[in-house]
mmCIF file of C-alpha atoms in Angstrom:
data_model
loop_
_atom_site.group_PDB
_atom_site.id
_atom_site.type_symbol
_atom_site.label_atom_id
_atom_site.label_comp_id
_atom_site.label_asym_id
_atom_site.label_seq_id
_atom_site.Cartn_x
_atom_site.Cartn_y
_atom_site.Cartn_z
ATOM 1 C CA UNK A 233 -43.409 35.478 -4.132
ATOM 2 C CA UNK A 234 -41.445 36.613 -6.976
ATOM 3 C CA UNK A 235 -40.543 34.561 -10.703
ATOM 4 C CA UNK A 236 -37.564 34.107 -8.883
ATOM 5 C CA UNK A 237 -38.097 32.141 -5.796
ATOM 6 C CA UNK A 238 -41.108 30.671 -7.423
ATOM 7 C CA UNK A 239 -38.115 29.667 -10.191
ATOM 8 C CA UNK A 240 -35.678 27.792 -7.371
ATOM 9 C CA UNK A 241 -37.595 24.871 -4.889
ATOM 10 C CA UNK A 242 -34.505 23.201 -2.170
ATOM 11 C CA UNK A 243 -32.005 24.652 -3.965
ATOM 12 C CA UNK A 244 -32.330 23.871 -7.272
ATOM 13 C CA UNK A 245 -33.857 26.404 -10.877
ATOM 14 C CA UNK A 246 -36.646 23.838 -12.174
ATOM 15 C CA UNK A 247 -36.821 26.377 -14.883
ATOM 16 C CA UNK A 248 -33.281 25.337 -15.947
ATOM 17 C CA UNK A 249 -34.230 21.578 -15.131
ATOM 18 C CA UNK A 250 -36.616 20.870 -17.354
ATOM 19 C CA UNK A 251 -35.136 23.100 -19.562
ATOM 20 C CA UNK A 252 -32.378 20.678 -19.426
ATOM 21 C CA UNK A 253 -34.517 17.106 -19.677
ATOM 22 C CA UNK A 254 -36.222 18.969 -22.800
ATOM 23 C CA UNK A 255 -32.947 19.362 -23.837
ATOM 24 C CA UNK A 256 -31.870 15.867 -23.375
ATOM 25 C CA UNK A 257 -34.701 14.120 -24.575
ATOM 26 C CA UNK A 258 -34.463 16.117 -28.054
ATOM 27 C CA UNK A 259 -30.890 14.790 -28.082
ATOM 28 C CA UNK A 260 -30.542 11.727 -26.615
ATOM 29 C CA UNK A 261 -26.334 12.270 -27.763
ATOM 30 C CA UNK A 262 -26.689 15.299 -25.001
ATOM 31 C CA UNK A 263 -26.677 12.641 -22.254
ATOM 32 C CA UNK A 264 -23.685 11.307 -23.136
ATOM 33 C CA UNK A 265 -21.612 11.412 -20.668
ATOM 34 C CA UNK A 266 -17.453 10.739 -19.846
ATOM 35 C CA UNK A 267 -16.282 11.461 -15.501
ATOM 36 C CA UNK A 268 -12.553 11.264 -15.318
ATOM 37 C CA UNK A 269 -10.642 11.136 -12.441
ATOM 38 C CA UNK A 270 -6.800 11.462 -12.113
ATOM 39 C CA UNK A 271 -4.707 9.541 -8.542
ATOM 40 C CA UNK A 272 -0.853 9.705 -8.366
ATOM 41 C CA UNK A 273 1.111 8.600 -5.000
ATOM 42 C CA UNK A 274 2.402 10.559 -2.288
ATOM 43 C CA UNK A 275 3.940 7.791 -0.263
ATOM 44 C CA UNK A 276 2.877 4.802 1.858
ATOM 45 C CA UNK A 277 -0.999 5.152 2.107
ATOM 46 C CA UNK A 278 -1.184 8.155 0.567
ATOM 47 C CA UNK A 279 -3.111 9.263 -2.358
ATOM 48 C CA UNK A 280 -4.340 11.629 -4.556
ATOM 49 C CA UNK A 281 -6.901 12.474 -7.198
ATOM 50 C CA UNK A 282 -7.165 15.269 -9.309
ATOM 51 C CA UNK A 283 -10.540 15.953 -11.105
ATOM 52 C CA UNK A 284 -11.162 18.410 -13.030
ATOM 53 C CA UNK A 285 -12.408 18.264 -16.775
ATOM 54 C CA UNK A 286 -15.058 15.924 -18.065
ATOM 55 C CA UNK A 287 -17.556 15.521 -21.684
ATOM 56 C CA UNK A 288 -20.824 15.553 -21.255
ATOM 57 C CA UNK A 289 -24.147 17.644 -23.052
ATOM 58 C CA UNK A 290 -22.324 17.034 -26.312
ATOM 59 C CA UNK A 291 -18.927 18.916 -25.372
ATOM 60 C CA UNK A 292 -15.741 18.885 -23.267
ATOM 61 C CA UNK A 293 -16.548 20.825 -20.936
ATOM 62 C CA UNK A 294 -13.821 23.352 -19.461
ATOM 63 C CA UNK A 295 -15.573 25.143 -17.321
ATOM 64 C CA UNK A 296 -14.039 24.352 -13.971
ATOM 65 C CA UNK A 297 -11.177 26.651 -13.421
ATOM 66 C CA UNK A 298 -9.529 25.053 -11.094
ATOM 67 C CA UNK A 299 -9.133 20.949 -10.049
ATOM 68 C CA UNK A 300 -10.479 19.520 -7.861
ATOM 69 C CA UNK A 301 -8.621 17.639 -4.772
ATOM 70 C CA UNK A 302 -9.155 14.593 -3.124
ATOM 71 C CA UNK A 303 -6.257 13.422 -0.864
ATOM 72 C CA UNK A 304 -6.786 9.302 0.435
ATOM 73 C CA UNK A 305 -4.809 7.591 3.056
ATOM 74 C CA UNK A 306 -5.802 4.477 5.539
ATOM 75 C CA UNK A 307 -5.638 5.196 9.569
ATOM 76 C CA UNK A 308 -2.927 4.030 11.598
ATOM 77 C CA UNK A 309 -4.879 0.324 12.408
ATOM 78 C CA UNK A 310 -4.577 0.024 8.276
ATOM 79 C CA UNK A 311 -1.202 1.267 8.393
ATOM 80 C CA UNK A 312 -1.388 4.207 7.486
ATOM 81 C CA UNK A 313 -0.842 8.358 8.556
ATOM 82 C CA UNK A 314 -4.574 9.375 8.134
ATOM 83 C CA UNK A 315 -3.485 11.289 5.129
ATOM 84 C CA UNK A 316 -6.914 11.749 4.028
ATOM 85 C CA UNK A 317 -10.914 9.159 4.725
ATOM 86 C CA UNK A 318 -9.979 5.708 3.357
ATOM 87 C CA UNK A 319 -11.086 4.721 0.386
ATOM 88 C CA UNK A 320 -13.823 2.284 1.463
ATOM 89 C CA UNK A 321 -14.813 5.461 3.592
ATOM 90 C CA UNK A 322 -14.702 7.670 0.423
ATOM 91 C CA UNK A 323 -17.058 5.156 -1.559
ATOM 92 C CA UNK A 324 -19.666 6.081 1.172
ATOM 93 C CA UNK A 325 -19.030 9.379 0.408
ATOM 94 C CA UNK A 326 -19.680 9.021 -3.063
ATOM 95 C CA UNK A 327 -23.441 7.391 -2.063
ATOM 96 C CA UNK A 328 -24.526 9.193 0.032
ATOM 97 C CA UNK A 329 -23.750 12.695 -1.602
ATOM 98 C CA UNK A 330 -25.547 10.746 -4.887
ATOM 99 C CA UNK A 331 -29.131 9.561 -2.996
ATOM 100 C CA UNK A 332 -28.607 13.337 -1.683
ATOM 101 C CA UNK A 333 -28.331 15.182 -4.858
ATOM 102 C CA UNK A 334 -31.201 12.250 -6.435
ATOM 103 C CA UNK A 335 -33.759 13.461 -3.748
ATOM 104 C CA UNK A 336 -33.543 17.393 -3.455
ATOM 105 C CA UNK A 337 -34.130 16.790 -6.832
ATOM 106 C CA UNK A 338 -36.955 14.631 -7.344
ATOM 107 C CA UNK A 339 -38.588 16.700 -4.393
ATOM 108 C CA UNK A 340 -37.818 20.025 -6.672
ATOM 109 C CA UNK A 341 -39.613 17.707 -9.436
ATOM 110 C CA UNK A 342 -42.479 16.717 -7.343
ATOM 111 C CA UNK A 343 -42.836 20.064 -5.933
ATOM 112 C CA UNK A 344 -41.712 18.729 -2.445
ATOM 113 C CA UNK A 345 -40.005 21.803 -1.410
ATOM 114 C CA UNK A 346 -37.318 20.250 1.488
ATOM 115 C CA UNK A 347 -35.634 21.899 4.604
ATOM 116 C CA UNK A 348 -33.513 19.475 6.127
ATOM 117 C CA UNK A 349 -31.445 16.220 4.915
ATOM 118 C CA UNK A 350 -29.345 14.438 7.026
ATOM 119 C CA UNK A 351 -28.011 9.901 6.310
ATOM 120 C CA UNK A 352 -25.508 8.198 7.981
ATOM 121 C CA UNK A 353 -24.185 5.206 6.391
ATOM 122 C CA UNK A 354 -22.631 1.859 7.834
ATOM 123 C CA UNK A 355 -20.522 -0.512 5.621
ATOM 124 C CA UNK A 356 -19.209 -4.093 7.484
ATOM 125 C CA UNK A 357 -15.921 -5.511 6.317
ATOM 126 C CA UNK A 358 -13.606 -8.371 7.302
ATOM 127 C CA UNK A 359 -11.025 -6.845 6.413
ATOM 128 C CA UNK A 360 -9.513 -10.062 6.015
ATOM 129 C CA UNK A 361 -9.968 -9.711 2.371
ATOM 130 C CA UNK A 362 -8.348 -7.252 1.333
ATOM 131 C CA UNK A 363 -5.622 -8.303 3.395
ATOM 132 C CA UNK A 364 -5.256 -11.849 2.169
ATOM 133 C CA UNK A 365 -5.755 -13.435 5.284
ATOM 134 C CA UNK A 366 -8.751 -14.882 3.486
ATOM 135 C CA UNK A 367 -10.130 -16.685 0.681
ATOM 136 C CA UNK A 368 -13.171 -17.714 2.591
ATOM 137 C CA UNK A 369 -14.593 -13.117 2.899
ATOM 138 C CA UNK A 370 -15.082 -10.567 0.719
ATOM 139 C CA UNK A 371 -12.734 -7.678 -0.020
ATOM 140 C CA UNK A 372 -15.266 -5.082 0.139
ATOM 141 C CA UNK A 373 -18.538 -4.880 3.042
ATOM 142 C CA UNK A 374 -20.951 -7.436 3.017
ATOM 143 C CA UNK A 375 -23.365 -4.573 3.377
ATOM 144 C CA UNK A 376 -24.488 -0.852 3.484
ATOM 145 C CA UNK A 377 -26.921 0.360 5.861
ATOM 146 C CA UNK A 378 -28.113 3.892 4.571
ATOM 147 C CA UNK A 379 -30.554 5.815 6.926
ATOM 148 C CA UNK A 380 -31.776 9.673 5.924
ATOM 149 C CA UNK A 381 -33.948 12.020 8.415
ATOM 150 C CA UNK A 382 -35.005 13.851 6.054
ATOM 151 C CA UNK A 383 -37.371 17.181 6.785
ATOM 152 C CA UNK A 384 -39.720 19.475 4.230
ATOM 153 C CA UNK A 385 -43.024 20.349 3.486
ATOM 154 C CA UNK A 386 -44.625 16.573 2.802
ATOM 155 C CA UNK A 387 -46.475 13.897 5.632
ATOM 156 C CA UNK A 388 -43.997 11.684 5.852
ATOM 157 C CA UNK A 389 -45.517 8.948 3.336
ATOM 158 C CA UNK A 390 -44.855 11.178 0.514
ATOM 159 C CA UNK A 391 -41.355 12.008 1.837
ATOM 160 C CA UNK A 392 -40.893 7.672 1.428
ATOM 161 C CA UNK A 393 -42.402 8.356 -1.469
ATOM 162 C CA UNK A 394 -39.243 10.432 -3.151
ATOM 163 C CA UNK A 395 -36.619 8.709 -0.991
ATOM 164 C CA UNK A 396 -37.558 5.634 -2.983
ATOM 165 C CA UNK A 397 -38.507 6.990 -6.235
ATOM 166 C CA UNK A 398 -34.725 8.898 -5.645
ATOM 167 C CA UNK A 399 -33.245 6.017 -4.825
ATOM 168 C CA UNK A 400 -34.300 3.851 -7.768
ATOM 169 C CA UNK A 401 -32.400 6.981 -10.379
ATOM 170 C CA UNK A 402 -29.005 7.643 -8.639
ATOM 171 C CA UNK A 403 -26.289 6.375 -10.238
ATOM 172 C CA UNK A 404 -24.008 5.759 -6.784
ATOM 173 C CA UNK A 405 -26.630 3.697 -5.971
ATOM 174 C CA UNK A 406 -27.393 1.438 -8.842
ATOM 175 C CA UNK A 407 -23.350 1.064 -8.771
ATOM 176 C CA UNK A 408 -22.483 0.477 -5.584
ATOM 177 C CA UNK A 409 -25.410 -1.918 -5.405
ATOM 178 C CA UNK A 410 -25.346 -3.989 -8.519
ATOM 179 C CA UNK A 411 -22.065 -3.351 -9.753
ATOM 180 C CA UNK A 412 -19.590 -2.080 -12.758
ATOM 181 C CA UNK A 413 -17.502 -3.901 -15.556
ATOM 182 C CA UNK A 414 -14.423 -2.657 -14.889
ATOM 183 C CA UNK A 415 -10.778 -2.859 -16.407
ATOM 184 C CA UNK A 416 -7.236 -2.484 -14.754
ATOM 185 C CA UNK A 417 -5.136 -2.702 -17.267
ATOM 186 C CA UNK A 418 -1.219 -1.458 -16.810
ATOM 187 C CA UNK A 419 -0.999 1.294 -19.811
ATOM 188 C CA UNK B 81 21.028 0.538 5.170
ATOM 189 C CA UNK B 82 20.274 1.763 9.189
ATOM 190 C CA UNK B 83 17.150 -1.219 10.501
ATOM 191 C CA UNK B 84 15.298 1.135 10.303
ATOM 192 C CA UNK B 85 14.841 1.930 6.276
ATOM 193 C CA UNK B 86 15.272 -1.830 5.622
ATOM 194 C CA UNK B 87 11.898 -1.962 8.236
ATOM 195 C CA UNK B 88 9.970 0.963 5.727
ATOM 196 C CA UNK B 89 8.905 0.150 2.043
ATOM 197 C CA UNK B 90 7.011 2.426 -0.242
ATOM 198 C CA UNK B 91 6.774 4.196 3.082
ATOM 199 C CA UNK B 92 5.239 1.034 4.471
ATOM 200 C CA UNK B 93 6.163 0.246 8.238
ATOM 201 C CA UNK B 94 6.955 -3.955 6.978
ATOM 202 C CA UNK B 95 7.701 -4.832 10.479
ATOM 203 C CA UNK B 96 4.273 -3.719 11.835
ATOM 204 C CA UNK B 97 1.860 -5.018 9.040
ATOM 205 C CA UNK B 98 3.488 -8.343 9.814
ATOM 206 C CA UNK B 99 2.732 -7.706 13.418
ATOM 207 C CA UNK B 100 -1.322 -6.462 12.028
ATOM 208 C CA UNK B 101 -1.147 -9.643 9.555
ATOM 209 C CA UNK B 102 -0.516 -12.035 12.686
ATOM 210 C CA UNK B 103 -2.474 -10.628 14.941
ATOM 211 C CA UNK B 104 -5.636 -11.061 13.152
ATOM 212 C CA UNK B 105 -5.045 -15.123 12.024
ATOM 213 C CA UNK B 106 -3.598 -15.395 15.487
ATOM 214 C CA UNK B 107 -7.498 -13.634 16.770
ATOM 215 C CA UNK B 108 -9.710 -13.146 13.419
ATOM 216 C CA UNK B 109 -12.132 -11.066 15.305
ATOM 217 C CA UNK B 110 -9.716 -8.114 14.970
ATOM 218 C CA UNK B 111 -10.644 -8.116 11.115
ATOM 219 C CA UNK B 112 -13.790 -6.719 12.029
ATOM 220 C CA UNK B 113 -14.070 -3.120 10.786
ATOM 221 C CA UNK B 114 -17.125 -0.953 10.194
ATOM 222 C CA UNK B 115 -16.958 2.631 8.399
ATOM 223 C CA UNK B 116 -18.933 5.026 8.565
ATOM 224 C CA UNK B 117 -20.028 8.653 7.275
ATOM 225 C CA UNK B 118 -22.708 11.192 8.503
ATOM 226 C CA UNK B 119 -23.134 13.703 5.042
ATOM 227 C CA UNK B 120 -25.536 16.496 5.290
ATOM 228 C CA UNK B 121 -27.658 18.132 2.708
ATOM 229 C CA UNK B 122 -26.248 22.577 2.072
ATOM 230 C CA UNK B 123 -28.091 23.561 -0.833
ATOM 231 C CA UNK B 124 -29.361 21.932 -4.146
ATOM 232 C CA UNK B 125 -26.706 19.826 -5.218
ATOM 233 C CA UNK B 126 -24.442 20.762 -2.468
ATOM 234 C CA UNK B 127 -23.854 17.986 -0.022
ATOM 235 C CA UNK B 128 -21.153 17.584 3.046
ATOM 236 C CA UNK B 129 -19.890 13.941 4.739
ATOM 237 C CA UNK B 130 -17.741 14.106 7.953
ATOM 238 C CA UNK B 131 -15.515 10.453 7.914
ATOM 239 C CA UNK B 132 -13.722 10.395 11.899
ATOM 240 C CA UNK B 133 -14.901 7.437 14.058
ATOM 241 C CA UNK B 134 -14.769 3.941 12.882
ATOM 242 C CA UNK B 135 -14.580 -0.164 14.971
ATOM 243 C CA UNK B 136 -11.959 -2.226 14.132
ATOM 244 C CA UNK B 137 -9.115 -4.133 15.517
ATOM 245 C CA UNK B 138 -11.472 -4.921 18.788
ATOM 246 C CA UNK B 139 -12.436 -1.805 19.771
ATOM 247 C CA UNK B 140 -13.721 1.568 18.460
ATOM 248 C CA UNK B 141 -11.432 3.580 16.863
ATOM 249 C CA UNK B 142 -11.142 7.261 18.856
ATOM 250 C CA UNK B 143 -7.530 8.007 17.713
ATOM 251 C CA UNK B 144 -8.302 10.689 14.840
ATOM 252 C CA UNK B 145 -8.678 13.470 16.538
ATOM 253 C CA UNK B 146 -10.225 15.506 13.545
ATOM 254 C CA UNK B 147 -12.710 14.529 11.371
ATOM 255 C CA UNK B 148 -12.676 14.863 7.194
ATOM 256 C CA UNK B 149 -14.789 16.837 5.233
ATOM 257 C CA UNK B 150 -16.215 15.829 1.233
ATOM 258 C CA UNK B 151 -17.885 18.004 0.015
ATOM 259 C CA UNK B 152 -20.162 16.682 -2.940
ATOM 260 C CA UNK B 153 -21.387 19.719 -5.926
ATOM 261 C CA UNK B 154 -22.494 19.257 -9.145
ATOM 262 C CA UNK B 155 -21.286 20.651 -12.546
ATOM 263 C CA UNK B 156 -23.492 23.935 -13.975
ATOM 264 C CA UNK B 157 -25.067 21.121 -17.005
ATOM 265 C CA UNK B 158 -25.676 18.981 -14.652
ATOM 266 C CA UNK B 159 -27.885 22.256 -12.333
ATOM 267 C CA UNK B 160 -25.023 22.389 -9.481
ATOM 268 C CA UNK B 161 -22.931 25.593 -9.007
ATOM 269 C CA UNK B 162 -19.495 22.727 -8.249
ATOM 270 C CA UNK B 163 -19.675 23.184 -4.966
ATOM 271 C CA UNK B 164 -17.649 19.666 -4.889
ATOM 272 C CA UNK B 165 -16.012 16.297 -7.225
ATOM 273 C CA UNK B 166 -18.932 14.678 -8.119
ATOM 274 C CA UNK B 167 -20.689 11.596 -6.441
ATOM 275 C CA UNK B 168 -19.789 9.459 -10.193
ATOM 276 C CA UNK B 169 -16.143 11.320 -9.516
ATOM 277 C CA UNK B 170 -16.098 10.393 -5.718
ATOM 278 C CA UNK B 171 -16.670 7.386 -6.025
ATOM 279 C CA UNK B 172 -14.174 6.738 -8.801
ATOM 280 C CA UNK B 173 -11.461 8.450 -6.967
ATOM 281 C CA UNK B 174 -12.384 5.324 -4.469
ATOM 282 C CA UNK B 175 -11.591 2.602 -6.473
ATOM 283 C CA UNK B 176 -8.377 5.087 -7.172
ATOM 284 C CA UNK B 177 -7.562 4.809 -3.765
ATOM 285 C CA UNK B 178 -7.965 1.731 -3.096
ATOM 286 C CA UNK B 179 -6.372 -0.060 -5.862
ATOM 287 C CA UNK B 180 -3.763 2.280 -5.392
ATOM 288 C CA UNK B 181 -3.187 1.638 -1.868
ATOM 289 C CA UNK B 182 -3.112 -2.250 -2.511
ATOM 290 C CA UNK B 183 -0.305 -1.841 -4.652
ATOM 291 C CA UNK B 184 1.439 -0.265 -2.592
ATOM 292 C CA UNK B 185 1.023 -2.585 -0.078
ATOM 293 C CA UNK B 186 1.212 -5.758 -2.234
ATOM 294 C CA UNK B 187 4.404 -4.486 -3.316
ATOM 295 C CA UNK B 188 5.641 -4.842 0.007
ATOM 296 C CA UNK B 189 5.319 -7.321 1.503
ATOM 297 C CA UNK B 190 6.343 -8.702 -1.910
ATOM 298 C CA UNK B 191 10.257 -6.259 -2.206
ATOM 299 C CA UNK B 192 9.287 -4.434 -4.387
ATOM 300 C CA UNK B 193 10.112 -0.663 -4.308
ATOM 301 C CA UNK B 194 8.298 1.511 -6.629
ATOM 302 C CA UNK B 195 9.314 4.398 -7.336
ATOM 303 C CA UNK B 196 5.942 6.278 -9.032
ATOM 304 C CA UNK B 197 2.121 5.084 -9.712
ATOM 305 C CA UNK B 198 -0.215 7.159 -11.491
ATOM 306 C CA UNK B 199 -3.635 5.909 -13.123
ATOM 307 C CA UNK B 200 -6.068 7.908 -14.595
ATOM 308 C CA UNK B 201 -9.951 6.484 -14.378
ATOM 309 C CA UNK B 202 -12.817 6.472 -16.789
ATOM 310 C CA UNK B 203 -16.225 5.877 -16.398
ATOM 311 C CA UNK B 204 -18.976 6.608 -19.629
ATOM 312 C CA UNK B 205 -22.834 6.980 -18.065
ATOM 313 C CA UNK B 206 -25.895 8.218 -20.471
ATOM 314 C CA UNK B 207 -27.225 10.250 -17.762
ATOM 315 C CA UNK B 208 -31.446 9.554 -19.810
ATOM 316 C CA UNK B 209 -30.949 7.333 -16.505
ATOM 317 C CA UNK B 210 -30.294 8.798 -13.596
ATOM 318 C CA UNK B 211 -32.701 12.042 -14.959
ATOM 319 C CA UNK B 212 -35.204 9.854 -15.506
ATOM 320 C CA UNK B 213 -35.842 9.996 -19.043
ATOM 321 C CA UNK B 214 -34.948 6.990 -19.956
ATOM 322 C CA UNK B 215 -35.422 3.533 -18.701
ATOM 323 C CA UNK B 216 -33.706 1.151 -21.138
ATOM 324 C CA UNK B 217 -29.905 3.129 -20.719
ATOM 325 C CA UNK B 218 -28.982 2.361 -16.597
ATOM 326 C CA UNK B 219 -28.222 4.764 -13.905
ATOM 327 C CA UNK B 220 -24.270 4.642 -13.425
ATOM 328 C CA UNK B 221 -21.596 4.076 -15.187
ATOM 329 C CA UNK B 222 -21.859 1.186 -18.405
ATOM 330 C CA UNK B 223 -18.162 0.141 -17.710
ATOM 331 C CA UNK B 224 -15.251 2.260 -15.928
ATOM 332 C CA UNK B 225 -11.240 1.783 -17.501
ATOM 333 C CA UNK B 226 -8.674 2.431 -14.616
ATOM 334 C CA UNK B 227 -4.466 2.982 -16.663
ATOM 335 C CA UNK B 228 -1.321 2.160 -14.257
ATOM 336 C CA UNK B 229 1.444 3.978 -14.616
ATOM 337 C CA UNK B 230 3.888 2.935 -12.517
ATOM 338 C CA UNK B 231 7.642 2.245 -11.840
ATOM 339 C CA UNK B 232 9.768 0.521 -9.813
ATOM 340 C CA UNK B 233 12.678 -1.227 -9.276
ATOM 341 C CA UNK B 234 10.770 -4.153 -11.287
ATOM 342 C CA UNK B 235 10.776 -5.432 -14.426
ATOM 343 C CA UNK B 236 7.508 -5.109 -15.899
ATOM 344 C CA UNK B 237 6.471 -8.298 -15.728
ATOM 345 C CA UNK B 238 6.537 -8.149 -12.137
ATOM 346 C CA UNK B 239 4.242 -4.667 -11.794
ATOM 347 C CA UNK B 240 1.880 -6.263 -14.139
ATOM 348 C CA UNK B 241 2.113 -9.456 -11.593
ATOM 349 C CA UNK B 242 1.788 -7.184 -8.266
ATOM 350 C CA UNK B 243 -1.135 -5.118 -9.844
ATOM 351 C CA UNK B 244 -3.627 -8.232 -10.983
ATOM 352 C CA UNK B 245 -3.025 -9.256 -7.108
ATOM 353 C CA UNK B 246 -3.672 -5.602 -5.911
ATOM 354 C CA UNK B 247 -6.564 -5.779 -7.730
ATOM 355 C CA UNK B 248 -8.003 -9.288 -6.720
ATOM 356 C CA UNK B 249 -7.572 -7.867 -2.826
ATOM 357 C CA UNK B 250 -9.066 -4.206 -3.714
ATOM 358 C CA UNK B 251 -12.057 -3.425 -1.112
ATOM 359 C CA UNK B 252 -13.524 -1.029 -3.334
ATOM 360 C CA UNK B 253 -12.509 -2.642 -6.471
ATOM 361 C CA UNK B 254 -14.404 -5.453 -5.420
ATOM 362 C CA UNK B 255 -17.517 -3.951 -4.449
ATOM 363 C CA UNK B 256 -17.756 -1.718 -7.227
ATOM 364 C CA UNK B 257 -17.068 -4.720 -9.817
ATOM 365 C CA UNK B 258 -19.680 -7.191 -7.425
ATOM 366 C CA UNK B 259 -21.431 -4.916 -6.728
ATOM 367 C CA UNK B 260 -23.052 -4.461 -2.264
ATOM 368 C CA UNK B 261 -26.443 -5.506 -0.403
ATOM 369 C CA UNK B 262 -27.310 -2.107 0.195
ATOM 370 C CA UNK B 263 -30.368 -0.872 1.940
ATOM 371 C CA UNK B 264 -31.438 2.909 2.519
ATOM 372 C CA UNK B 265 -34.099 3.551 4.446
ATOM 373 C CA UNK B 266 -35.854 7.032 6.494
ATOM 374 C CA UNK B 267 -34.980 6.704 9.450
#
């Protein structure tokens, strides 16, 4: 193996990873991040988010040359025209993405080579809440189930341990399972 | 105005809306929905969600001919290659989308014509939590601020009232602000 191939594990540059961790340990202010989304209504249940700049590692980050755009829609049965995944599905995507990346980073740090990571997520909702028909059910999912299928060069017990650590450190798992103080205002 | 133009308000077919609400009121079991996401790791901080079928309104819904795909990535400073918005940004998109659609539906029901809806979202995070450097900060956002800019044929007080009702009924606002019981398992 070359020096390069030893440095990259699971597609993560571990030298860069340890460098980042050391830099933030030395100056905790580098850990302050702010992420942002701008959203614009397109008509009906269709709206679009634009995502580009953020603040982090001590500066305004302008490295993304183009914005990401994400469309939200609703299926016909929920009065839309399917211009995009609906917002509840987008939340499951956020959760899947964060758990997976957290898993990949933890595995890289613990020298566990992964070959396959897949997950399936299900969220159960009684839409009588969000449609304003019933005050007895909550608006959001009653519960969310995430099932991972993971393959790598480690015994199952080790993969399970990595998944547990990844879950315990995932930003979106923390937010979805514990909630975040959120203010909504008319500007 | 024609019958058609009277029926559609803010891009929402209000006759269909009232029909849907009446049907679920008559048979609450039609309000049971299950949304699903399948996610597959692509390497490093890049993973992809596929979203297509769901259960709702008493049946497995197969109306979407093609799946939606959503990519998650991380910027360079967080050890990725920007293959997509990062999961924390995707969560903000989910919140923006749900609040906006909830607003549009509530306005349609209350006969408030909207002409413009925009929102900006900010989430502050100390990444020492999710990077495992500090146990003294949480992994996710410490708080989220959502600021709406809304124009329509109604006084500002009415628009504010519609926004408050929309927030109170939003599925994703409920989940993000209150949390959801979430299980993560190795399948």
